mmCIF file of C-alpha atoms in Angstrom:
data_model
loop_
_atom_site.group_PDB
_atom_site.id
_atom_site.type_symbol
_atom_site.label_atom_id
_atom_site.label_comp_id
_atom_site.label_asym_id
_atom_site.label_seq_id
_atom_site.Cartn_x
_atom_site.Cartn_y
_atom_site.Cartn_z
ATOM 1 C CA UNK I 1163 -97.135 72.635 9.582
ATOM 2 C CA UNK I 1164 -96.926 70.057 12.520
ATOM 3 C CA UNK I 1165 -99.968 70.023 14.405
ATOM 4 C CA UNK I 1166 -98.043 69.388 17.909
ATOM 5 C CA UNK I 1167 -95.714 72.335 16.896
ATOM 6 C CA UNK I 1168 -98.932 74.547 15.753
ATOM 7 C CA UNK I 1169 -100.391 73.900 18.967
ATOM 8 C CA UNK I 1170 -97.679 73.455 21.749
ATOM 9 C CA UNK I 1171 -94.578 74.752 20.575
ATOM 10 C CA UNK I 1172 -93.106 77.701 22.908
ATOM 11 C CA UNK I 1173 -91.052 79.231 20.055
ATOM 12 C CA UNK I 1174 -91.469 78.808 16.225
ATOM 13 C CA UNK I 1175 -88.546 77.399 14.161
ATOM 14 C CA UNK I 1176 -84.921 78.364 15.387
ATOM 15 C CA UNK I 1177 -82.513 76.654 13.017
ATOM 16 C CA UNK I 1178 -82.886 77.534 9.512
ATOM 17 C CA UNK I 1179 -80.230 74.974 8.501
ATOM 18 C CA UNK I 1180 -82.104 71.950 6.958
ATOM 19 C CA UNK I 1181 -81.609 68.565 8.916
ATOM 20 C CA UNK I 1182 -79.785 66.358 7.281
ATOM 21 C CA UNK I 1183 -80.968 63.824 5.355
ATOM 22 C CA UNK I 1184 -81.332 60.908 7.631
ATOM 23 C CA UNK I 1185 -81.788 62.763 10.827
ATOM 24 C CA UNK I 1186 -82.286 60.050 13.096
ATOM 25 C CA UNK I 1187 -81.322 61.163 16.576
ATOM 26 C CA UNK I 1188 -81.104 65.120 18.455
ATOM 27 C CA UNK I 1189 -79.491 65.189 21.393
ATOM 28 C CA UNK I 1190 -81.075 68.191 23.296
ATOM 29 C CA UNK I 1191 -78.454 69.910 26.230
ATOM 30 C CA UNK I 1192 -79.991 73.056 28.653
ATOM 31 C CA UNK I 1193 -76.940 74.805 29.956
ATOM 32 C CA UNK I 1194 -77.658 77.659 32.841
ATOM 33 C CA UNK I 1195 -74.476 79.036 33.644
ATOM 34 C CA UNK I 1196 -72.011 76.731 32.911
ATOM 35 C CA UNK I 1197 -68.147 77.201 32.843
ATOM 36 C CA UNK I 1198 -67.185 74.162 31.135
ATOM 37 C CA UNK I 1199 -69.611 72.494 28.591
ATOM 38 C CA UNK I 1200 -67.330 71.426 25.896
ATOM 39 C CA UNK I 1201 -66.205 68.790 28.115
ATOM 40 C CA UNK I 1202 -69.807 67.297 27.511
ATOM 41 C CA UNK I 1203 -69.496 68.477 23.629
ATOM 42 C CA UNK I 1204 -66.590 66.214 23.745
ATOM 43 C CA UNK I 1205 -67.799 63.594 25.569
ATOM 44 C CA UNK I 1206 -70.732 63.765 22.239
ATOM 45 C CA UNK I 1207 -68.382 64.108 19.784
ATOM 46 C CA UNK I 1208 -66.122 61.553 20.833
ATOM 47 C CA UNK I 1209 -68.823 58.844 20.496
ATOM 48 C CA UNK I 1210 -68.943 56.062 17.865
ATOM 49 C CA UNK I 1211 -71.184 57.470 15.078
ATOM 50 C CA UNK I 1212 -74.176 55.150 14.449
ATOM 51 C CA UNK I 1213 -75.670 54.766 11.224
ATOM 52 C CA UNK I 1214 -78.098 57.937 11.243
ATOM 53 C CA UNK I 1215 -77.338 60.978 11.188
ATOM 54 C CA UNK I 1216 -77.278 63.064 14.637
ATOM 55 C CA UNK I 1217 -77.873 66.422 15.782
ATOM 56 C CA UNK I 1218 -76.551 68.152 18.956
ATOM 57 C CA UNK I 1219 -78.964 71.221 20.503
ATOM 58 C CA UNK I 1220 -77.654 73.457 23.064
ATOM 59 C CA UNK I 1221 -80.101 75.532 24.533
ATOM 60 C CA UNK I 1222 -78.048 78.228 26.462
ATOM 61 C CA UNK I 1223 -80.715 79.853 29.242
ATOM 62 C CA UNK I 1224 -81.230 82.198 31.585
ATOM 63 C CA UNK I 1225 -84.352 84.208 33.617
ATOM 64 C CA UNK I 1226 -85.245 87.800 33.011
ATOM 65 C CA UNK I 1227 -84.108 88.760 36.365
ATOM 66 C CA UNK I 1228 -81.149 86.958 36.043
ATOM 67 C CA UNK I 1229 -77.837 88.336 37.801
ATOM 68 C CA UNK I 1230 -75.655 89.779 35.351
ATOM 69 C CA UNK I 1231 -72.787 87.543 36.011
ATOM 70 C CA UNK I 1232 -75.043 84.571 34.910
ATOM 71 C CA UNK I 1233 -75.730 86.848 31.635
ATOM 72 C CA UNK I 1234 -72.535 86.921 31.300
ATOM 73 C CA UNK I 1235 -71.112 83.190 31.655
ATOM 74 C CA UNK I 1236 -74.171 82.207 29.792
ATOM 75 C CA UNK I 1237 -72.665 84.691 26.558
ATOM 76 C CA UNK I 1238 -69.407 83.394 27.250
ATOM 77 C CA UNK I 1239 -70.886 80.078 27.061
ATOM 78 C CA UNK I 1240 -72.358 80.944 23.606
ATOM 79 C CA UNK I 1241 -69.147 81.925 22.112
ATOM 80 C CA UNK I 1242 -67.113 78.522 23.178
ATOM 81 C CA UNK I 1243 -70.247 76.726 21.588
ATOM 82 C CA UNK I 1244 -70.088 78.945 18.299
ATOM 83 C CA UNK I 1245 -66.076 78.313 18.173
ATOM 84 C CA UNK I 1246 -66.923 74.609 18.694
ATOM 85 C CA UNK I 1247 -69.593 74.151 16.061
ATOM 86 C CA UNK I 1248 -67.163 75.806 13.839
ATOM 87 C CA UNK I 1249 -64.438 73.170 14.201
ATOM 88 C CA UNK I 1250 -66.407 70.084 14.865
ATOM 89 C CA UNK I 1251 -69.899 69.912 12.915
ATOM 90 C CA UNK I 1252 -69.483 67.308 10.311
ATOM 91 C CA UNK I 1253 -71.625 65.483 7.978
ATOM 92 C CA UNK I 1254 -74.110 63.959 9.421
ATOM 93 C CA UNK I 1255 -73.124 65.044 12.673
ATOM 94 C CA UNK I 1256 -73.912 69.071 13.506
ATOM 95 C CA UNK I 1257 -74.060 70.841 16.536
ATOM 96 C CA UNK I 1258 -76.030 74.101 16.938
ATOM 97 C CA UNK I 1259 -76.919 76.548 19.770
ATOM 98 C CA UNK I 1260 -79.760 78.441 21.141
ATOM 99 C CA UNK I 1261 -79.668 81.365 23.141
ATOM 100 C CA UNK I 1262 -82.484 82.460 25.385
ATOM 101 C CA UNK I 1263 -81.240 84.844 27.889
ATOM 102 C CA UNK I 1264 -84.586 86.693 28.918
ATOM 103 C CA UNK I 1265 -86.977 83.463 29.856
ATOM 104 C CA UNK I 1266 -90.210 85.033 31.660
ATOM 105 C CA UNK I 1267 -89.026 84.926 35.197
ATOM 106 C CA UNK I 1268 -92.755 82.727 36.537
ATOM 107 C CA UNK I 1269 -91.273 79.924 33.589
ATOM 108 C CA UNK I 1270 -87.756 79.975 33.705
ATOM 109 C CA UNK I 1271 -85.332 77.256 34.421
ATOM 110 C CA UNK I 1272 -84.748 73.810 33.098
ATOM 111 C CA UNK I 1273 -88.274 72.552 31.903
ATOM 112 C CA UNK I 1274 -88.521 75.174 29.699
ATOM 113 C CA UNK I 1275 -85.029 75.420 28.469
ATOM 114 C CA UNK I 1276 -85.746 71.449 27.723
ATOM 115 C CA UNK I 1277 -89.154 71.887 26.226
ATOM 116 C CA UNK I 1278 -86.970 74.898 23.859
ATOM 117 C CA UNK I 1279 -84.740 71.893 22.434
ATOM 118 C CA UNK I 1280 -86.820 69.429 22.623
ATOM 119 C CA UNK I 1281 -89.683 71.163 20.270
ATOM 120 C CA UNK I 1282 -86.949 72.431 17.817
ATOM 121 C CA UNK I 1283 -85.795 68.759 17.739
ATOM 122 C CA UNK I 1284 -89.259 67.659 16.604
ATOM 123 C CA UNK I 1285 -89.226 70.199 13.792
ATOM 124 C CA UNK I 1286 -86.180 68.937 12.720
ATOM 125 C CA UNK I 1287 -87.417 65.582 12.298
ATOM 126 C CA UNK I 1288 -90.603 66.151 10.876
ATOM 127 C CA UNK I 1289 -88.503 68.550 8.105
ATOM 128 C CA UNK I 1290 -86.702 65.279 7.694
ATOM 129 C CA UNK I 1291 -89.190 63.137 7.316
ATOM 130 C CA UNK I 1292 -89.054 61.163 10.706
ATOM 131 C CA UNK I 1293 -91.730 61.832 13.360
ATOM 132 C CA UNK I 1294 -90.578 58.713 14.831
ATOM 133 C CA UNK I 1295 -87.368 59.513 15.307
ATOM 134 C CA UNK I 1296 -85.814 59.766 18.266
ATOM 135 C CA UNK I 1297 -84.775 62.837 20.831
ATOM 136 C CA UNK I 1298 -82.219 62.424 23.530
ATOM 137 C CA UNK I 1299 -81.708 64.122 26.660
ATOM 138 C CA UNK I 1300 -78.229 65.191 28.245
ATOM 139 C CA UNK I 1301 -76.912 67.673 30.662
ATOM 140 C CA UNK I 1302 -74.049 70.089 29.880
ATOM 141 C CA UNK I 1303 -72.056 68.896 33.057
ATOM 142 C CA UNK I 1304 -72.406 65.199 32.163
ATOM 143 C CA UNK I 1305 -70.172 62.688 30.213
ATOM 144 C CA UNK I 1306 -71.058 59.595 28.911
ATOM 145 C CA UNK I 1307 -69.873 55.968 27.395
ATOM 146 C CA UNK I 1308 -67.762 56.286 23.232
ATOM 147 C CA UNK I 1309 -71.344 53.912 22.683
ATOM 148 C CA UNK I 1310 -74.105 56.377 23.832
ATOM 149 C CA UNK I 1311 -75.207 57.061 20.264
ATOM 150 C CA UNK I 1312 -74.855 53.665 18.758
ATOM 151 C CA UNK I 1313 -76.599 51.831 21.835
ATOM 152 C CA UNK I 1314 -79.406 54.741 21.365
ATOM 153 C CA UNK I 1315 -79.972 54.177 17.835
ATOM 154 C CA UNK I 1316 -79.301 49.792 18.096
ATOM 155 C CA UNK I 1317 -81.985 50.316 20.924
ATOM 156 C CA UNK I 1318 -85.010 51.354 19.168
ATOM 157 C CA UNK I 1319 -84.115 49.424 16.161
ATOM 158 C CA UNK I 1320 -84.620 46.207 18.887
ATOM 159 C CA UNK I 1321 -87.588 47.933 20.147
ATOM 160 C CA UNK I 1322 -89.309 49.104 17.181
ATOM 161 C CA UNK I 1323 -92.698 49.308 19.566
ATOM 162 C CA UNK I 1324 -90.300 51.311 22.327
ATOM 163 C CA UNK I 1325 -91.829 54.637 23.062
ATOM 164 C CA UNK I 1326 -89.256 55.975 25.123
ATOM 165 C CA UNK I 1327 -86.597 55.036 27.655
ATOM 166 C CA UNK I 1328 -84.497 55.369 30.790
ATOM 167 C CA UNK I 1329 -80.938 55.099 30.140
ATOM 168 C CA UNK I 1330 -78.228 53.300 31.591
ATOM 169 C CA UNK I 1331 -76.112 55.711 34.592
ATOM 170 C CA UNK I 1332 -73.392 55.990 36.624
ATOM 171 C CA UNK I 1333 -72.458 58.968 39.311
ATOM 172 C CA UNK I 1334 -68.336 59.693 39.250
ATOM 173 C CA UNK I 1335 -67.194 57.763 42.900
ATOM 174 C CA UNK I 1336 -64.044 58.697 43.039
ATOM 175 C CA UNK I 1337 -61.698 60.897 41.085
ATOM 176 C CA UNK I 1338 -59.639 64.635 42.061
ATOM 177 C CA UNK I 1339 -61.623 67.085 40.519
ATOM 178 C CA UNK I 1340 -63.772 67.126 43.823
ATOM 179 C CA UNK I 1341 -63.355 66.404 47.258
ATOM 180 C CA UNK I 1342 -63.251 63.157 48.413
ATOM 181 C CA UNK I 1343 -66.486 63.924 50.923
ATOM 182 C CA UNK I 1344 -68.505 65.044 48.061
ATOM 183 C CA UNK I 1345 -67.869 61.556 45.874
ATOM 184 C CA UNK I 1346 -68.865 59.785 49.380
ATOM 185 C CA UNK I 1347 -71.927 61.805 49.144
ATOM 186 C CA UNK I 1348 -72.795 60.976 45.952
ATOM 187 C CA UNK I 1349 -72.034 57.068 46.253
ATOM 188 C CA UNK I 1350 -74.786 57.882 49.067
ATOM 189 C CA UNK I 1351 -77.117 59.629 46.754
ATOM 190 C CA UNK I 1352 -76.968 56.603 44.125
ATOM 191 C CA UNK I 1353 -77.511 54.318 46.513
ATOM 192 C CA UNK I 1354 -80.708 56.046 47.636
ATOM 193 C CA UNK I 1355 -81.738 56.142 44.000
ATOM 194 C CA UNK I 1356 -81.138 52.631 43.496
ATOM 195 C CA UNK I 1357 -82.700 51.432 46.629
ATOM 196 C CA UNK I 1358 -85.606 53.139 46.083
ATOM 197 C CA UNK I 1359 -86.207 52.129 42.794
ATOM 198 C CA UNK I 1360 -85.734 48.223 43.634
ATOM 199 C CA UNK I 1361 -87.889 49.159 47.156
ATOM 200 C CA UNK I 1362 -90.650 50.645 44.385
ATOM 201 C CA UNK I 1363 -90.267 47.644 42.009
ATOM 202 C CA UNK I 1364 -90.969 44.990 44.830
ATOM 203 C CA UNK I 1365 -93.661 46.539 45.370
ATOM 204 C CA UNK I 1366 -95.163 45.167 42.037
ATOM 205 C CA UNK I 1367 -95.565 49.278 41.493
ATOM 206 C CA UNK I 1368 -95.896 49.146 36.999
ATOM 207 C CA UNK I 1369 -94.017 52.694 36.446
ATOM 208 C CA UNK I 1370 -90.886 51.901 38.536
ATOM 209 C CA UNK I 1371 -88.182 53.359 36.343
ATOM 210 C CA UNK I 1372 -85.243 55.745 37.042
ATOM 211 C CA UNK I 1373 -86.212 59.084 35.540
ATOM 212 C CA UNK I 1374 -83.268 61.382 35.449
ATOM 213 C CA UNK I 1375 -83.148 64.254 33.065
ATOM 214 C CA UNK I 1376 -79.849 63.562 31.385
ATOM 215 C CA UNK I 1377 -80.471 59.772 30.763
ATOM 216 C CA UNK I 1378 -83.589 59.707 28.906
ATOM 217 C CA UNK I 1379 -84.642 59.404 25.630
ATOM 218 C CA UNK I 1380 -88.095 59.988 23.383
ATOM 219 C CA UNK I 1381 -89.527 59.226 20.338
ATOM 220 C CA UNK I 1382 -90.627 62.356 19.034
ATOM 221 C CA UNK I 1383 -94.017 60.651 18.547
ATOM 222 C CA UNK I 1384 -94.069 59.819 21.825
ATOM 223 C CA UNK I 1385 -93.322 63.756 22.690
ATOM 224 C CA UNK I 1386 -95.990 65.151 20.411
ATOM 225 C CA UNK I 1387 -98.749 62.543 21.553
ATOM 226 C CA UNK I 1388 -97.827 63.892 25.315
ATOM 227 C CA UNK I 1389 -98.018 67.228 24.719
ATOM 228 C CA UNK I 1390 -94.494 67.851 25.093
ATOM 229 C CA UNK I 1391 -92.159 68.864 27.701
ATOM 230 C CA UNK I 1392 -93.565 70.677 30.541
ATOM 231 C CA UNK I 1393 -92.101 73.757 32.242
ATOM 232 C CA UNK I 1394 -91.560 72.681 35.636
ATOM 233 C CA UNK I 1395 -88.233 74.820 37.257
ATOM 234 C CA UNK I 1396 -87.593 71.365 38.912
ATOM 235 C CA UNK I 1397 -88.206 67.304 38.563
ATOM 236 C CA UNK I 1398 -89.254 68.347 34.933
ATOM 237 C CA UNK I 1399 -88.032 65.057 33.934
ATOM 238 C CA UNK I 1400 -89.676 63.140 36.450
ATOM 239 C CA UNK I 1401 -93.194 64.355 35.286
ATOM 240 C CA UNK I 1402 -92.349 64.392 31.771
ATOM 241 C CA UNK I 1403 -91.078 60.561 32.007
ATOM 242 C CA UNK I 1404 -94.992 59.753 33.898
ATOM 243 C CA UNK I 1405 -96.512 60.939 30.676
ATOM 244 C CA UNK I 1406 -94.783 58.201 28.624
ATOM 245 C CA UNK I 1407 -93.783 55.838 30.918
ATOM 246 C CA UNK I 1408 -97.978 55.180 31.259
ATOM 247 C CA UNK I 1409 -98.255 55.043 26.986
ATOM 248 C CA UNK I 1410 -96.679 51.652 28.004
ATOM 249 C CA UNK I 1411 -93.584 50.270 26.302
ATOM 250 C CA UNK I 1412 -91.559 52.168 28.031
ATOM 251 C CA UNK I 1413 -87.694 50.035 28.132
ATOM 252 C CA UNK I 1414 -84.429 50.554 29.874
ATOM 253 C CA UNK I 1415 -81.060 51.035 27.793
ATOM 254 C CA UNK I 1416 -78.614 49.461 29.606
ATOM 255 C CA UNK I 1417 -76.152 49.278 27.135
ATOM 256 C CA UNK I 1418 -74.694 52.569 27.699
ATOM 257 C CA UNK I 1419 -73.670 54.801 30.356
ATOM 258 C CA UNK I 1420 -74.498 58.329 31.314
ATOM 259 C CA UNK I 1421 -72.105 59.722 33.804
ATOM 260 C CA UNK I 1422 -73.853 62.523 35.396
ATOM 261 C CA UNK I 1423 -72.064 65.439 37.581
ATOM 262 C CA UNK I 1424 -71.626 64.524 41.149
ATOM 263 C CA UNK I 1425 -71.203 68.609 41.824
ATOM 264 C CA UNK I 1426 -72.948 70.353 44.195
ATOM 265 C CA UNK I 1427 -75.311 72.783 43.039
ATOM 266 C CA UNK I 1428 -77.878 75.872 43.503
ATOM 267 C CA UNK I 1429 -80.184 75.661 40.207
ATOM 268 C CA UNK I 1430 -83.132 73.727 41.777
ATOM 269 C CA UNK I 1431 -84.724 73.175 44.392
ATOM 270 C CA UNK I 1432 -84.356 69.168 44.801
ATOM 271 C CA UNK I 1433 -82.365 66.783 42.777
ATOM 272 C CA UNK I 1434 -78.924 65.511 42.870
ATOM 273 C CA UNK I 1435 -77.157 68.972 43.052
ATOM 274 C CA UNK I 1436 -79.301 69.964 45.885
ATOM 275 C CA UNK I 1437 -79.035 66.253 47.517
ATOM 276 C CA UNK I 1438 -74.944 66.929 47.760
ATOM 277 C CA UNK I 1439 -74.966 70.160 48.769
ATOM 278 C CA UNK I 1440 -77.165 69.301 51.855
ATOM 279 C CA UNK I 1441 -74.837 66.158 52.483
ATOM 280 C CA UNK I 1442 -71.936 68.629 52.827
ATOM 281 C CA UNK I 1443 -73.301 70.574 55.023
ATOM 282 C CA UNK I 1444 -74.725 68.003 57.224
ATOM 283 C CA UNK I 1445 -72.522 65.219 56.661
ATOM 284 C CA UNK I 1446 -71.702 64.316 59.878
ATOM 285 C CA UNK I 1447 -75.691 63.244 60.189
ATOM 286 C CA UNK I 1448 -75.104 60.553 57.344
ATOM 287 C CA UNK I 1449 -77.696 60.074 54.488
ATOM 288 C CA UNK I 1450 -81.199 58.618 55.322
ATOM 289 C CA UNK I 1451 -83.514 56.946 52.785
ATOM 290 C CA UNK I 1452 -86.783 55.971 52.651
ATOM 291 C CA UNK I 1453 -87.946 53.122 55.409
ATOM 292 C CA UNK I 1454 -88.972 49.761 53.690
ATOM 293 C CA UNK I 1455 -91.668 49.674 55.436
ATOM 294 C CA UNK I 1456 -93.312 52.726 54.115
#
C-alpha cells in the first residue's frame, strides 16, 4: 500500500481498471454543474498524443445540501461522460469518471473534488510503477493548445529535477459565445493577473508564479511529499501551488496554452468567475488593481 494514500487519501481506490502500462500523465477535471464538458473532453482528446500513455479523471461533484437541479445536471453530466468514454478511450489513452454527489457540506467544493482525482491519480501511478509521474490539472469549462500533452510530457523530460509547474494561459478576448462586455472584462482580469505577477516579481519576491487551478501540473512525488491537495472551497490551487512552489524547482511551461473560461460564475467566492461577474455589474466603475507602490 502507498504510504501517502494509507495516510492522506480521502477515498480508497475508485477505478478498478489497471493503468496502463506506461502511465505517464492523469489529467484530473472537477466538474460542479456543468452543461457542456465534452467540449473540454474534446479539447483532451484532440491533443497530439505524447509518448506515454495518459489518463483523463473526471470527478463529477456536488454538496450534500445541494439543490436538486445541480443533482440533476451533475447525473446528466455523468451520462454524457459514460457515452464519451465509451466512444473515445483508446489505448493508451482512457478516460474515466467519478461521481460524488453527497460531499459533506463543511468540505465540499473544488479542493476536495481536486484532492478526489488527484489521490486516485497517484494510485494509478504507483499501480504502474511511476511515483514520479506526473498529474495535471484542468477545468471542465476550459480548452487548451493540440500540444498540451506533448509540451507536458517534453517538459519534465527537460526538467528531470522539475517538481511541478505553472502552465502556459490565455483568457478567450474576443469571440460570440459571450457578450462583448464580459471579454472586455476578462482582458481586464488578465491584465490584473499579469501585472501583478510582474509587480510581485520586481519585487525580487522567490515564489512569484501564476497559480491557477486549471494550468498546473505535479509530480505525484511532489503531491505525496506535500501531503496532497487540500480542501479549501476556494484558491485551493493557490495554497496547494505554495506547498511546492517552496520544495524549489518549481518551472513555467510555456510551451502550451490553457484557455480558461472567461464566464461569469457563482461556485466560489473569489477567482476569475467571481472577478467577471462583479465587473458586470459594476462596469461602469472600470477594474482597479493593486497600487505599485504597495
Amino acid at each position: 500500500m502507498n504510504q501517502y494514500l494509507k495516510k492522506y487519501s480521502y477515498r480508497p481506490q475508485l477505478i478498478a481498471d489497471d493503468p496502463a502500462p506506461g502511465l505517464g500523465i492523469v489529467v484530473v477535471i472537477p466538474s460542479h454543474n456543468e452543461p457542456a464538458i465534452e467540449h473540454s473532453l474534446n479539447a483532451l482528446y484532440s491533443c497530439i498524443r505524447p509518448d506515454c500513455a495518459v489518463e483523463v479523471i473526471v470527478v463529477i461533484n456536488a454538496s450534500e445540501s445541494a439543490d436538486a437541479e445541480i443533482l440533476e445536471m451533475n447525473m446528466q453530466t455523468m451520462v454524457t461522460c459514460k457515452m464519451w468514454e465509451h466512444q473515445h478511450s483508446e489505448q493508451g489513452f482512457r478516460f474515466f469518471t467519478i461521481l460524488e454527489n453527497d460531499l459533506p457540506e463543511k468540505h465540499a467544493g473544488v479542493g476536495l473534488a481536486r484532492k478526489i482525482g488527484m489521490d486516485e491519480a497517484v494510485s494509478r501511478l504507483h499501480r504502474a510503477g511511476n511515483d514520479e509521474g506526473i498529474i495535471a490539472c484542468f477545468d471542465a469549462d476550459s480548452n487548451c493548445s493540440p500540444n498540451y500533452l506533448v509540451e507536458i510530457d517534453a517538459h519534465f523530460k527537460t526538467h528531470p529535477k522539475a517538481l511541478g509547474c505553472s502552465i502556459n494561459f490565455a483568457h478567450p478576448t474576443f469571440g460570440t459565445e459571450h457578450a462583448p462586455k464580459n471579454y472586455l472584462g476578462i482582458a481586464y482580469y488578465e491584465l490584473h493577473l499579469r501585472y501583478y505577477n510582474q509587480a510581485l516579481m520586481a519585487t525580487g519576491f522567490p515564489f512569484a508564479y501564476h497559480t491557477i487551478g486549471s494550468c498546473m501540473a505535479v509530480r505525484s512525488s511532489a503531491y505525496q511529499k506535500q501531503g496532497g491537495m487540500n480542501r479549501r472551497q476556494a484558491g485551493e490551487d493557490f495554497y496547494f501551488l505554495q506547498k511546492i512552489i517552496e520544495l524549489g524547482k518549481f518551472t513555467v511551461l510555456n510551451t502550451a496554452t490553457v484557455y480558461p473560461s472567461p464566464r461569469p460564475s457563482d461556485r466560489v467566492p473569489f477567482g476569475t468567475g467571481k472577478a467577471i461577474t462583479d465587473y458586470l455589474k459594476t462596469s461602469d466603475r472600470g477594474f482597479y488593481t493593486y497600487n505599485l507602490q504597495a
